[in-house]
mmCIF file of C-alpha atoms in Angstrom:
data_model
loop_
_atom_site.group_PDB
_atom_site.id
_atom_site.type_symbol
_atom_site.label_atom_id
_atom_site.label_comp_id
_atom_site.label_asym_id
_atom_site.label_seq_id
_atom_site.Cartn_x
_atom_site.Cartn_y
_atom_site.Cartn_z
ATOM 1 C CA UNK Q 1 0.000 0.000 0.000
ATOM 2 C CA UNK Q 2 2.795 2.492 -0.958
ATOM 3 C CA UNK Q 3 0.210 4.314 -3.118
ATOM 4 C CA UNK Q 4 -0.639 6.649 -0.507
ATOM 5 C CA UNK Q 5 2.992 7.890 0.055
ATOM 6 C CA UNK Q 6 3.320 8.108 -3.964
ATOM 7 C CA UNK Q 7 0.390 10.334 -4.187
ATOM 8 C CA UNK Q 8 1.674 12.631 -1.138
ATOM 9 C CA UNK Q 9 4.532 12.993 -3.056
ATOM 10 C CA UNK Q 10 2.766 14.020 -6.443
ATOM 11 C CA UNK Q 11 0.984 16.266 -4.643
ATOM 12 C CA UNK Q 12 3.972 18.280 -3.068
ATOM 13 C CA UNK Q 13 5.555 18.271 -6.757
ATOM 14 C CA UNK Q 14 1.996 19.438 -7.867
ATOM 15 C CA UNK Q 15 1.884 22.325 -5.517
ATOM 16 C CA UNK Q 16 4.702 23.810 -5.973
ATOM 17 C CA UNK Q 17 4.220 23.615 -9.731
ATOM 18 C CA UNK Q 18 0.648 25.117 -9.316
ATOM 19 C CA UNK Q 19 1.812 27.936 -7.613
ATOM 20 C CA UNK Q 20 5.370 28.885 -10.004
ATOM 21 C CA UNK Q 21 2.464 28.940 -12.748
ATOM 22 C CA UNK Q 22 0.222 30.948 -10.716
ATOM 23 C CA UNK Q 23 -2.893 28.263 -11.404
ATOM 24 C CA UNK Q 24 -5.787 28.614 -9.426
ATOM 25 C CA UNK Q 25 -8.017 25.900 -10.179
ATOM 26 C CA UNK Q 26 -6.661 22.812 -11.003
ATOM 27 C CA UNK Q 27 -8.521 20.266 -13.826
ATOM 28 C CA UNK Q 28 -6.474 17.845 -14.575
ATOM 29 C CA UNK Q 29 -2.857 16.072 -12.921
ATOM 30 C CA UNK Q 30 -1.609 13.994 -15.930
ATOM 31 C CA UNK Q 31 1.210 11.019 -14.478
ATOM 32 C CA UNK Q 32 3.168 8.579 -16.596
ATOM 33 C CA UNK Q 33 3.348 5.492 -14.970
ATOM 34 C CA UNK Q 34 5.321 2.171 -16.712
ATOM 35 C CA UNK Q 35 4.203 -0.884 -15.977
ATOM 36 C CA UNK Q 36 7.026 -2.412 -14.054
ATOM 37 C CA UNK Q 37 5.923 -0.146 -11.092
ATOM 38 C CA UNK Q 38 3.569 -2.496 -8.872
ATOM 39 C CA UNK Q 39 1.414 0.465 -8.610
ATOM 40 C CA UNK Q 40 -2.688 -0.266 -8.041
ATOM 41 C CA UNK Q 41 -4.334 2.210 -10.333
ATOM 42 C CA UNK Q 42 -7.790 2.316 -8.440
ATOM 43 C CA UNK Q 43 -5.776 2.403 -4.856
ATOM 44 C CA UNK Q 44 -3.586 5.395 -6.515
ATOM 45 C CA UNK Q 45 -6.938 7.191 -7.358
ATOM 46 C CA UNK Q 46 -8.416 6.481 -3.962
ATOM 47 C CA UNK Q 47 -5.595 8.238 -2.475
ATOM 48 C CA UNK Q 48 -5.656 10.905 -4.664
ATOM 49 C CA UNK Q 49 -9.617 11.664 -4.321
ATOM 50 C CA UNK Q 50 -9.071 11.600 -0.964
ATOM 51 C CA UNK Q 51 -6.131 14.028 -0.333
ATOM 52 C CA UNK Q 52 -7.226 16.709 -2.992
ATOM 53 C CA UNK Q 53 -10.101 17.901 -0.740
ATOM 54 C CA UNK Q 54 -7.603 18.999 1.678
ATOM 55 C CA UNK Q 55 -5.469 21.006 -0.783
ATOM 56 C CA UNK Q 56 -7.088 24.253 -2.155
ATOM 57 C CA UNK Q 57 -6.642 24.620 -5.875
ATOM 58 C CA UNK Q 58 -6.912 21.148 -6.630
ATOM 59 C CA UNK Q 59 -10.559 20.089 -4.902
ATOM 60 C CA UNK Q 60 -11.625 19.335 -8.562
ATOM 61 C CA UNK Q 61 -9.018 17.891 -9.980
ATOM 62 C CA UNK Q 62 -8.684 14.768 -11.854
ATOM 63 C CA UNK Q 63 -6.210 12.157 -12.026
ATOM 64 C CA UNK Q 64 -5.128 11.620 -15.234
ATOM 65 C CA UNK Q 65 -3.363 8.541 -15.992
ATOM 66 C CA UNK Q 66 -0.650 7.256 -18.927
ATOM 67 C CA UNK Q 67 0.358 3.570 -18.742
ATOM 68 C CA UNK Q 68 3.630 2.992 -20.435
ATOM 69 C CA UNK Q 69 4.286 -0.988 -22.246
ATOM 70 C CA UNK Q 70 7.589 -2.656 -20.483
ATOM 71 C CA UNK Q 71 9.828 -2.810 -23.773
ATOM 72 C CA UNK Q 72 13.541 -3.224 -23.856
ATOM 73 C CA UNK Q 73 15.957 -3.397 -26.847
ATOM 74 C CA UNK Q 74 18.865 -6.106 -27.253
ATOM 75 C CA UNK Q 75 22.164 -4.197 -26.957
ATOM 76 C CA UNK Q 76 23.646 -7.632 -29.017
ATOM 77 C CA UNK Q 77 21.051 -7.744 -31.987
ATOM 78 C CA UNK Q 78 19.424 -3.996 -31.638
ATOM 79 C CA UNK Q 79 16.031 -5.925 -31.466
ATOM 80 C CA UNK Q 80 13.201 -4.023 -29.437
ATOM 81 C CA UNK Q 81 10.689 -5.943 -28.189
ATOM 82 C CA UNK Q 82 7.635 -4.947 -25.846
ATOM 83 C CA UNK Q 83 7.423 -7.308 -22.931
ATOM 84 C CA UNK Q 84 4.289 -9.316 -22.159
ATOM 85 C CA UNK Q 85 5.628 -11.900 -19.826
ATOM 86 C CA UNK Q 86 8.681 -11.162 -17.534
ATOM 87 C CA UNK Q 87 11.408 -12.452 -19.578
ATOM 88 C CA UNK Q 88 14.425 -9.915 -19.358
ATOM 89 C CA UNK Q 89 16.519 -11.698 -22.440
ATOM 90 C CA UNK Q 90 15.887 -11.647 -25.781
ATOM 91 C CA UNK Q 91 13.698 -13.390 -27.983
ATOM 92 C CA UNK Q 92 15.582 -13.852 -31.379
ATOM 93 C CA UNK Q 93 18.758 -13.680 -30.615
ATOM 94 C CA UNK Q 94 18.953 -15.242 -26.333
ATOM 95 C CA UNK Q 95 21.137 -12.182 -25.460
ATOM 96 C CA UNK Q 96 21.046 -11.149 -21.593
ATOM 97 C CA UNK Q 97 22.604 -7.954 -22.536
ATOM 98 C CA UNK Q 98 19.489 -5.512 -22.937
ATOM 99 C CA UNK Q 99 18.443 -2.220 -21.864
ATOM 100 C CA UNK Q 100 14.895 -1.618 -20.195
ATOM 101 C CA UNK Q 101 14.052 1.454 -22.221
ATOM 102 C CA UNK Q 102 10.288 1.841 -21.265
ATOM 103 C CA UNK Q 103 8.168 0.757 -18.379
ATOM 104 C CA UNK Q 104 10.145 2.446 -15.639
ATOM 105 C CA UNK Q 105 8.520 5.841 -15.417
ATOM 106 C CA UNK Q 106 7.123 7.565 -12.673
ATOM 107 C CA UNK Q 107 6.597 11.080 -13.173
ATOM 108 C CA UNK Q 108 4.561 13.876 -13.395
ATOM 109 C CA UNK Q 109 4.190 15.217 -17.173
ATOM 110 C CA UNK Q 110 1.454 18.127 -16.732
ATOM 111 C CA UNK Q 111 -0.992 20.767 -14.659
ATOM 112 C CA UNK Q 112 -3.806 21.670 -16.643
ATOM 113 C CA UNK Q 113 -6.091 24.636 -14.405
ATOM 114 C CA UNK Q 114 -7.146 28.368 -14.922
ATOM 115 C CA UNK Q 115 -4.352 30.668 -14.520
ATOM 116 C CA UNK Q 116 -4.835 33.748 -13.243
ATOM 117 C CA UNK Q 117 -4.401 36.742 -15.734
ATOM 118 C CA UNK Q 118 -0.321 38.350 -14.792
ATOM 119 C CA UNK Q 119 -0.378 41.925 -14.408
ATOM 120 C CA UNK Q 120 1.810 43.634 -16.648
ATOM 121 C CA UNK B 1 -9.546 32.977 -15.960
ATOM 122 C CA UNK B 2 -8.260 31.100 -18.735
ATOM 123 C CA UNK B 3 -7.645 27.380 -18.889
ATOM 124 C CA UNK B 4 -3.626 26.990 -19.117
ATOM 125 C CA UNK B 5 -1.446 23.373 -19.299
ATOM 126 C CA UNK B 6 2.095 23.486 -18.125
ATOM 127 C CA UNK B 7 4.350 20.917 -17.811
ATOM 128 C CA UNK B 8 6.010 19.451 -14.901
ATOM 129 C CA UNK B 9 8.044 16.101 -16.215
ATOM 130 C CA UNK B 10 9.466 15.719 -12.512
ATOM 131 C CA UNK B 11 10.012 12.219 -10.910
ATOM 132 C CA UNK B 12 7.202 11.514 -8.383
ATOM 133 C CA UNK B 13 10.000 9.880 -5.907
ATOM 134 C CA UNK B 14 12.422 12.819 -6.824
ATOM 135 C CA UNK B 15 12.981 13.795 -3.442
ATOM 136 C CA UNK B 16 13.525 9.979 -2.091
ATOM 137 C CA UNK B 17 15.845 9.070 -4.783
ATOM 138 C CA UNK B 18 17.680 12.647 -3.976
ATOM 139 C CA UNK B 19 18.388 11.458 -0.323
ATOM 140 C CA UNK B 20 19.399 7.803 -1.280
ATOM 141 C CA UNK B 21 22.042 9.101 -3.669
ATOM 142 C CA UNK B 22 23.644 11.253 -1.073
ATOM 143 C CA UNK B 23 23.453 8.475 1.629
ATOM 144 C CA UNK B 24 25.167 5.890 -1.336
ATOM 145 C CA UNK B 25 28.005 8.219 -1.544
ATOM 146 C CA UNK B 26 28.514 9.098 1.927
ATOM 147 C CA UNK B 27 28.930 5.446 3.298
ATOM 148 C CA UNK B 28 30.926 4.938 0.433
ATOM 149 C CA UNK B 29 32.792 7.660 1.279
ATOM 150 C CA UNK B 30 33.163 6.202 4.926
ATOM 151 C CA UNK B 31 33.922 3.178 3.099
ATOM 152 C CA UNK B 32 30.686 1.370 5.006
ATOM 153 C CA UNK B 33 29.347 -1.643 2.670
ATOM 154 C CA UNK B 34 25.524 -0.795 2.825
ATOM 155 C CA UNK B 35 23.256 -3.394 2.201
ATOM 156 C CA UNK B 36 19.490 -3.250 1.885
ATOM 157 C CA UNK B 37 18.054 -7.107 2.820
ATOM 158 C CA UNK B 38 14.173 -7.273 1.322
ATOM 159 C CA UNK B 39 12.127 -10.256 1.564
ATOM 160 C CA UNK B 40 8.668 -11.940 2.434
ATOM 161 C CA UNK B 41 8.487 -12.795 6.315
ATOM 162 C CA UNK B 42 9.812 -14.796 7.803
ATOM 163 C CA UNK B 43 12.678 -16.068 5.081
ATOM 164 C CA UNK B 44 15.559 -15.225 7.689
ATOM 165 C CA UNK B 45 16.961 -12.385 7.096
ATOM 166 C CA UNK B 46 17.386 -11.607 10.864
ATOM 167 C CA UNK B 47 19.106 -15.189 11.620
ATOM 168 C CA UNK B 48 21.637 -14.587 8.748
ATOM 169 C CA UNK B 49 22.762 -10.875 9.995
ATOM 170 C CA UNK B 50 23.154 -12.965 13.550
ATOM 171 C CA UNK B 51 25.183 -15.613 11.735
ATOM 172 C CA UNK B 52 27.130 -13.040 10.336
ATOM 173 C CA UNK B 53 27.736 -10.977 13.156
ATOM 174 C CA UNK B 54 28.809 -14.660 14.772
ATOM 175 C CA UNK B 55 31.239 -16.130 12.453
ATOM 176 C CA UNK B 56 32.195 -13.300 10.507
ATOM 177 C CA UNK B 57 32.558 -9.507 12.039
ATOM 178 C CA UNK B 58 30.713 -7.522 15.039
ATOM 179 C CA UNK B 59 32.118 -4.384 12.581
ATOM 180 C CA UNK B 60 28.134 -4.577 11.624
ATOM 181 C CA UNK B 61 25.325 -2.435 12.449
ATOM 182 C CA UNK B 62 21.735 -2.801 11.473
ATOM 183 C CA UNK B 63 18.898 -0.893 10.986
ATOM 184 C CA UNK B 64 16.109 -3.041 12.019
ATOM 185 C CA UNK B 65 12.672 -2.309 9.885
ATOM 186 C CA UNK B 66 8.932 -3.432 11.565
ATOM 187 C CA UNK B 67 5.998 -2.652 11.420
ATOM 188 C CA UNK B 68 5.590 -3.090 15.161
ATOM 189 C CA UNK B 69 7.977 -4.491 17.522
ATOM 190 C CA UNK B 70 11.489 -4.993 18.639
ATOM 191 C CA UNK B 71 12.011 -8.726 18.426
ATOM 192 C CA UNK B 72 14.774 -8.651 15.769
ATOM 193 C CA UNK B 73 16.743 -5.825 16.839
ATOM 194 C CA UNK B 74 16.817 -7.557 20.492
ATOM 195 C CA UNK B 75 17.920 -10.419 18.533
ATOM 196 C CA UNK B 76 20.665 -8.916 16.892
ATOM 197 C CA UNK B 77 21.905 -6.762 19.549
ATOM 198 C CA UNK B 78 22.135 -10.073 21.677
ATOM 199 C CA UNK B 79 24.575 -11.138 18.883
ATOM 200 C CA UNK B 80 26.673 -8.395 19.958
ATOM 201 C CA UNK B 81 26.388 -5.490 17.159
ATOM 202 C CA UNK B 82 24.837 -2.789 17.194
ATOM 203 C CA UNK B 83 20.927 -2.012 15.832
ATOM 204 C CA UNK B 84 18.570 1.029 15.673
ATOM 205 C CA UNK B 85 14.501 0.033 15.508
ATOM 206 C CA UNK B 86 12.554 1.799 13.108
ATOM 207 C CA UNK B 87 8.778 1.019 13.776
ATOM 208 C CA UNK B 88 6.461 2.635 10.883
ATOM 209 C CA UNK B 89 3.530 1.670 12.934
ATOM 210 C CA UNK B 90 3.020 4.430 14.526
ATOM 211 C CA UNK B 91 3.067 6.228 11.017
ATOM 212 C CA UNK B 92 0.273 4.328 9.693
ATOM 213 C CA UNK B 93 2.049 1.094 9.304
ATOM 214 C CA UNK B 94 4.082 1.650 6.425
ATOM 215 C CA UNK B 95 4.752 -1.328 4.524
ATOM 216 C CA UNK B 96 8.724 -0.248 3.402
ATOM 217 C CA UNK B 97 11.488 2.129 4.385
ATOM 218 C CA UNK B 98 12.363 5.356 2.528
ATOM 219 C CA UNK B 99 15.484 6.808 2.568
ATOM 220 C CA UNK B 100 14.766 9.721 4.881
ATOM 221 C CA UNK B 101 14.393 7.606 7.060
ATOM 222 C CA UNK B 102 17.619 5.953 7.161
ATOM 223 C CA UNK B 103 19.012 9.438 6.796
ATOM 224 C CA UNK B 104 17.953 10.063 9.955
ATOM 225 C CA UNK B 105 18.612 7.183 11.779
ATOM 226 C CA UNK B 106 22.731 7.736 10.756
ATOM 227 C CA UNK B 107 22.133 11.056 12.555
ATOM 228 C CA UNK B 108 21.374 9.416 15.794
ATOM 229 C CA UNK B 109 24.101 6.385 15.401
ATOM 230 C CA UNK B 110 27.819 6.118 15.547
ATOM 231 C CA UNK B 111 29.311 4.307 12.516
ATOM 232 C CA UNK B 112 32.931 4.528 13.924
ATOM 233 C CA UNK B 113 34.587 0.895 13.108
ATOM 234 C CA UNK B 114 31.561 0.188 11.533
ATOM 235 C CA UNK B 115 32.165 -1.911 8.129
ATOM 236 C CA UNK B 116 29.085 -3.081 7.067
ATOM 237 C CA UNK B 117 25.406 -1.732 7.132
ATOM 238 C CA UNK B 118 22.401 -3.750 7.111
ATOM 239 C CA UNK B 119 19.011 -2.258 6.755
ATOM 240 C CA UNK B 120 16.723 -4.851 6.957
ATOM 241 C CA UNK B 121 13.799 -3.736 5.266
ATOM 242 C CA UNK B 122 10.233 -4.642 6.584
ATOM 243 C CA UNK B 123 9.215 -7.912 5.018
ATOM 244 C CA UNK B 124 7.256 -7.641 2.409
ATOM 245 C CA UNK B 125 7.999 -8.127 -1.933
ATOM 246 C CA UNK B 126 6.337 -5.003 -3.326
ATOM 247 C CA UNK B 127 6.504 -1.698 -1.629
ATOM 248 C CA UNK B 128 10.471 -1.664 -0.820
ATOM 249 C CA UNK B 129 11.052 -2.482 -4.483
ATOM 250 C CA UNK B 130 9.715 0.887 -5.196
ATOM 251 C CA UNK B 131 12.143 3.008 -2.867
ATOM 252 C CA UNK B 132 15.396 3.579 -3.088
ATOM 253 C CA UNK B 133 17.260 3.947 0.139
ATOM 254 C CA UNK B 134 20.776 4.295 -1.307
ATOM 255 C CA UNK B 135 22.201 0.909 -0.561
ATOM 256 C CA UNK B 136 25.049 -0.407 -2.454
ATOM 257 C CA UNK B 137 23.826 -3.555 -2.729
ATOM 258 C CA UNK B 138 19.820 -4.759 -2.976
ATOM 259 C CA UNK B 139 19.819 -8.141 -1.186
ATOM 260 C CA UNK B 140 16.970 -10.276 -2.077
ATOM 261 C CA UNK B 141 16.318 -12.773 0.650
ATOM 262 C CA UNK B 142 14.062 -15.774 -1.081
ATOM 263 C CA UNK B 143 13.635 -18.731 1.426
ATOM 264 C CA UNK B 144 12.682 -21.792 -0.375
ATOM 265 C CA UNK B 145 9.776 -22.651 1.450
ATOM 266 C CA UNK B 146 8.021 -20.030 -0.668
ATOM 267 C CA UNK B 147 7.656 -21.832 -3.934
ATOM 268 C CA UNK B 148 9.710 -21.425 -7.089
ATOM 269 C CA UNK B 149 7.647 -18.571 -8.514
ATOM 270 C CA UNK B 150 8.232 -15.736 -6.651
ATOM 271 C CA UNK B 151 10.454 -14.093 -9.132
ATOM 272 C CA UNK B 152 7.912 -14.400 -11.873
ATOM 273 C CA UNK B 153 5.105 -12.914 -9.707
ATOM 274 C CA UNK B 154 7.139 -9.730 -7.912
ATOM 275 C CA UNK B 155 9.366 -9.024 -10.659
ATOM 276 C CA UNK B 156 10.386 -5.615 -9.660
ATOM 277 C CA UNK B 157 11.936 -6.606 -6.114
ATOM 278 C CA UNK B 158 14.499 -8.988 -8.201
ATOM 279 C CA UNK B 159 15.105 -7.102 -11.183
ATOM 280 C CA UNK B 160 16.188 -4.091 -8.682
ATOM 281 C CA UNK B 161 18.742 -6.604 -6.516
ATOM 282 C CA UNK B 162 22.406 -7.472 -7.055
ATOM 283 C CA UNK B 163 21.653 -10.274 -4.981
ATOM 284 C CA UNK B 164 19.712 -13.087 -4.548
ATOM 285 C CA UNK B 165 20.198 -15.272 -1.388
ATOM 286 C CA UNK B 166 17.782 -18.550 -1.635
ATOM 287 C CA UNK B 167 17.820 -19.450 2.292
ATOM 288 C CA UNK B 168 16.843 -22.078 4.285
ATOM 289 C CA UNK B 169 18.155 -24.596 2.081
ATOM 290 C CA UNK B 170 18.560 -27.423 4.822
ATOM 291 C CA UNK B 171 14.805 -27.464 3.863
ATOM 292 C CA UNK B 172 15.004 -28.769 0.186
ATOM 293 C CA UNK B 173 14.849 -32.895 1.596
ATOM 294 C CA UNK B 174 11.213 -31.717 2.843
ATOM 295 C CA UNK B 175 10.027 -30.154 -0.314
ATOM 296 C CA UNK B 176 8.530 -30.407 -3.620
ATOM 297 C CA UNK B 177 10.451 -28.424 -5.077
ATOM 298 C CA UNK B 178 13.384 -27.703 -7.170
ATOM 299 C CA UNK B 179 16.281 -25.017 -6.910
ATOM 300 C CA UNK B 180 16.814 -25.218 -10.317
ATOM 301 C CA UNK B 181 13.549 -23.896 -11.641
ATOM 302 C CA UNK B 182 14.120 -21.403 -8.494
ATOM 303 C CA UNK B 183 17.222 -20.020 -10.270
ATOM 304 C CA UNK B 184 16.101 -19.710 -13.540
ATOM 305 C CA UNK B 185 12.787 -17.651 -12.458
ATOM 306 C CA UNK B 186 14.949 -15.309 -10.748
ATOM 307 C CA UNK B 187 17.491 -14.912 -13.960
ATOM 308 C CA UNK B 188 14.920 -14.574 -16.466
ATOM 309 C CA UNK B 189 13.529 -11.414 -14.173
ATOM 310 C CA UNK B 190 17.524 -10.864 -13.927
ATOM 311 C CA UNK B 191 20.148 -12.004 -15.873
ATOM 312 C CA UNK B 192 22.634 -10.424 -14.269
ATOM 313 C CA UNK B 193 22.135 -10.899 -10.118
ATOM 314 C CA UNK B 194 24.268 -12.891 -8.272
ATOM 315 C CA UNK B 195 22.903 -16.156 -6.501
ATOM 316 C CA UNK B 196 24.394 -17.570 -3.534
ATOM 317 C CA UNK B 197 21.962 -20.667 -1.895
ATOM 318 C CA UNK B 198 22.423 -21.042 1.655
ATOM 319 C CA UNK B 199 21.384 -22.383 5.318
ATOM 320 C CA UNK B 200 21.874 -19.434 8.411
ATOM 321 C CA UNK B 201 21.048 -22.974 10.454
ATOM 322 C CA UNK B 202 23.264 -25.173 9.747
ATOM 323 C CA UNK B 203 25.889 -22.625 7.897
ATOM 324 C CA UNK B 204 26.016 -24.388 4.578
ATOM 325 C CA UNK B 205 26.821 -22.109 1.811
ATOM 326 C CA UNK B 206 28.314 -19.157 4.473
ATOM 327 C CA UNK B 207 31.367 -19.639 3.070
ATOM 328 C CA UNK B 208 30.264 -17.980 -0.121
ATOM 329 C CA UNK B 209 28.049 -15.143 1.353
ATOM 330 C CA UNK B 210 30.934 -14.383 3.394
ATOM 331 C CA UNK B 211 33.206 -14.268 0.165
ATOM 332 C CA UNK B 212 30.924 -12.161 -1.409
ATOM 333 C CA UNK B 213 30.945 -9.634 1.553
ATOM 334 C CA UNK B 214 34.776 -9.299 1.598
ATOM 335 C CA UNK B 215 34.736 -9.055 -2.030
ATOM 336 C CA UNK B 216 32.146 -6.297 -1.954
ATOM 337 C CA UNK B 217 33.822 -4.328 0.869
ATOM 338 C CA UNK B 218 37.600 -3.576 -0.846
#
């Protein structure tokens, strides 16, 4: 249940973002999140509907969510292949050496809210 | 009011992974071999930090991770080394360390003479995968009473270790099972990790785990 601590982190990111970009209301938190993480998408979004009442500007917001394939590419045969069973080798050519190149995210890609007109 | 995007492409964990780079390079710097020991309960991580601290080195001191209680670091500190309790209970029973936490446990403990640094990390295969707390060295801890497909079901755990110690082998003659198919799970998550099978009870395979601390160390 590490969820919770992910999405108290997300939200101090968030904040500070929100308020550097002088947003008021918040719409919409878009994460990337690959799919080695053991992450529980409707535990994450518990979490997060629960925490956001407690932090003005983002009381509406909503969690937006992009889940990244696990792919890696053979460093031997250049291959890329997109994962579907944990297998960390590759297919065609039985090479160990590979490089995870997607799956591993865990960030925070955008803030989408009203921002409030800078004076000049 | 209008509606405005921005973008933020920061690292959810930024802050975490921040703190377990500096504590990598300061024990490194101390020239401390940290090690972080995950595992499921109960598969003996706390009887092979005793071994150690027995047959090898009392140079050791570990951070002792539970959800409640103080059962293992009484244990340890019986063995003669010494051991700081973290309890996340009382923070909502946290199911894995982060590294601000073991940043400020080394404010509160004396790592003079100290060699090696355990953190033994509360037992459990998921959560701790997902936080860094700056160890050299991710020890995976896979007793073999749990079955050969561990790997296969908490892939992240091994693919993030160095290390794989299968323990309690003096337990194989009772099973149905085969440390074979054991090893190859965990390579196919992780082609790379090191394997060392072993006994804390009867000491079989020490030798090696020993080695592989020495060799880690210099």
């Amino acid at each position: 249940m590490h969820e919770g601590v992910i999405v108290k982190s997300l939200f101090d990111i968030a904040e500070k973002s929100r308020r550097e970009a002088c947003l008021q209301e918040i719409k919409t938190v878009k994460v990337v999140i690959g799919k080695f993480h053991q992450i529980v998408e409707e535990v994450l979004r518990m979490y997060f509907d629960l925490m956001k009442k407690d932090l003005p500007g983002f009381e509406k917001a909503v969690l937006e969510i992009e889940e990244r394939e696990l792919k890696i590419k053979c460093k031997k045969c250049q291959e890329v292949i997109l994962l579907k069973e944990a297998d960390f080798s590759c297919p065609s050519c039985r090479s160990i050496d590979i490089e995870v190149i997607q799956g591993n995210e865990l960030y925070i890609e955008s803030l989408k809210g009203k921002q409030k007109n800078k004076l000049m | 009011m209008e509606s405005h995007e921005i973008k933020v492409m920061q690292k959810i964990l930024n802050i975490n992974d921040r703190i377990a780079d500096e504590l990598r390079k300061e024990l490194q710097n101390k020239k401390i071999l940290y090690l972080n020991m995950m595992s499921s309960p109960g598969s003996g991580k706390t009887t092979i930090i005793e071994r150690t601290a027995n047959d090898y080195t009392k140079n050791i001191f570990a951070i002792e991770g539970d959800i409640q209680t103080t059962i293992d670091s009484e244990r340890l500190s019986n063995a003669g080394i010494g051991v700081y309790q973290i309890n996340t209970g009382p923070f909502g029973g946290d199911c894995h360390l982060e590294a601000g936490w073991i940043r400020s446990a080394l404010e509160d403990i004396d790592l003079t003479k100290i060699e090696y640094l355990f953190v033994e990390n509360i037992g459990n295969l998921v959560c701790p995968a997902e936080f860094d707390i700056g160890a050299h060295i991710n020890t995976l801890v896979l007793s073999v009473t749990e079955g050969e497909d561990k790997p296969l079901k908490y892939p992240l755990a091994f693919r993030n270790s160095q290390l794989c110690i299968i323990s309690k082998i003096d337990l194989l003659p009772y099973l149905d099972i085969e440390i074979r198919k054991i090893r190859e799970n965990i390579k196919k998550i992780n082609p790379l990790i090191e394997i060392i099978e072993l006994s804390a009870k009867t000491g079989e395979g020490f030798d090696a785990w020993l080695q592989f601390l020495t060799r880690n160390k210099k």
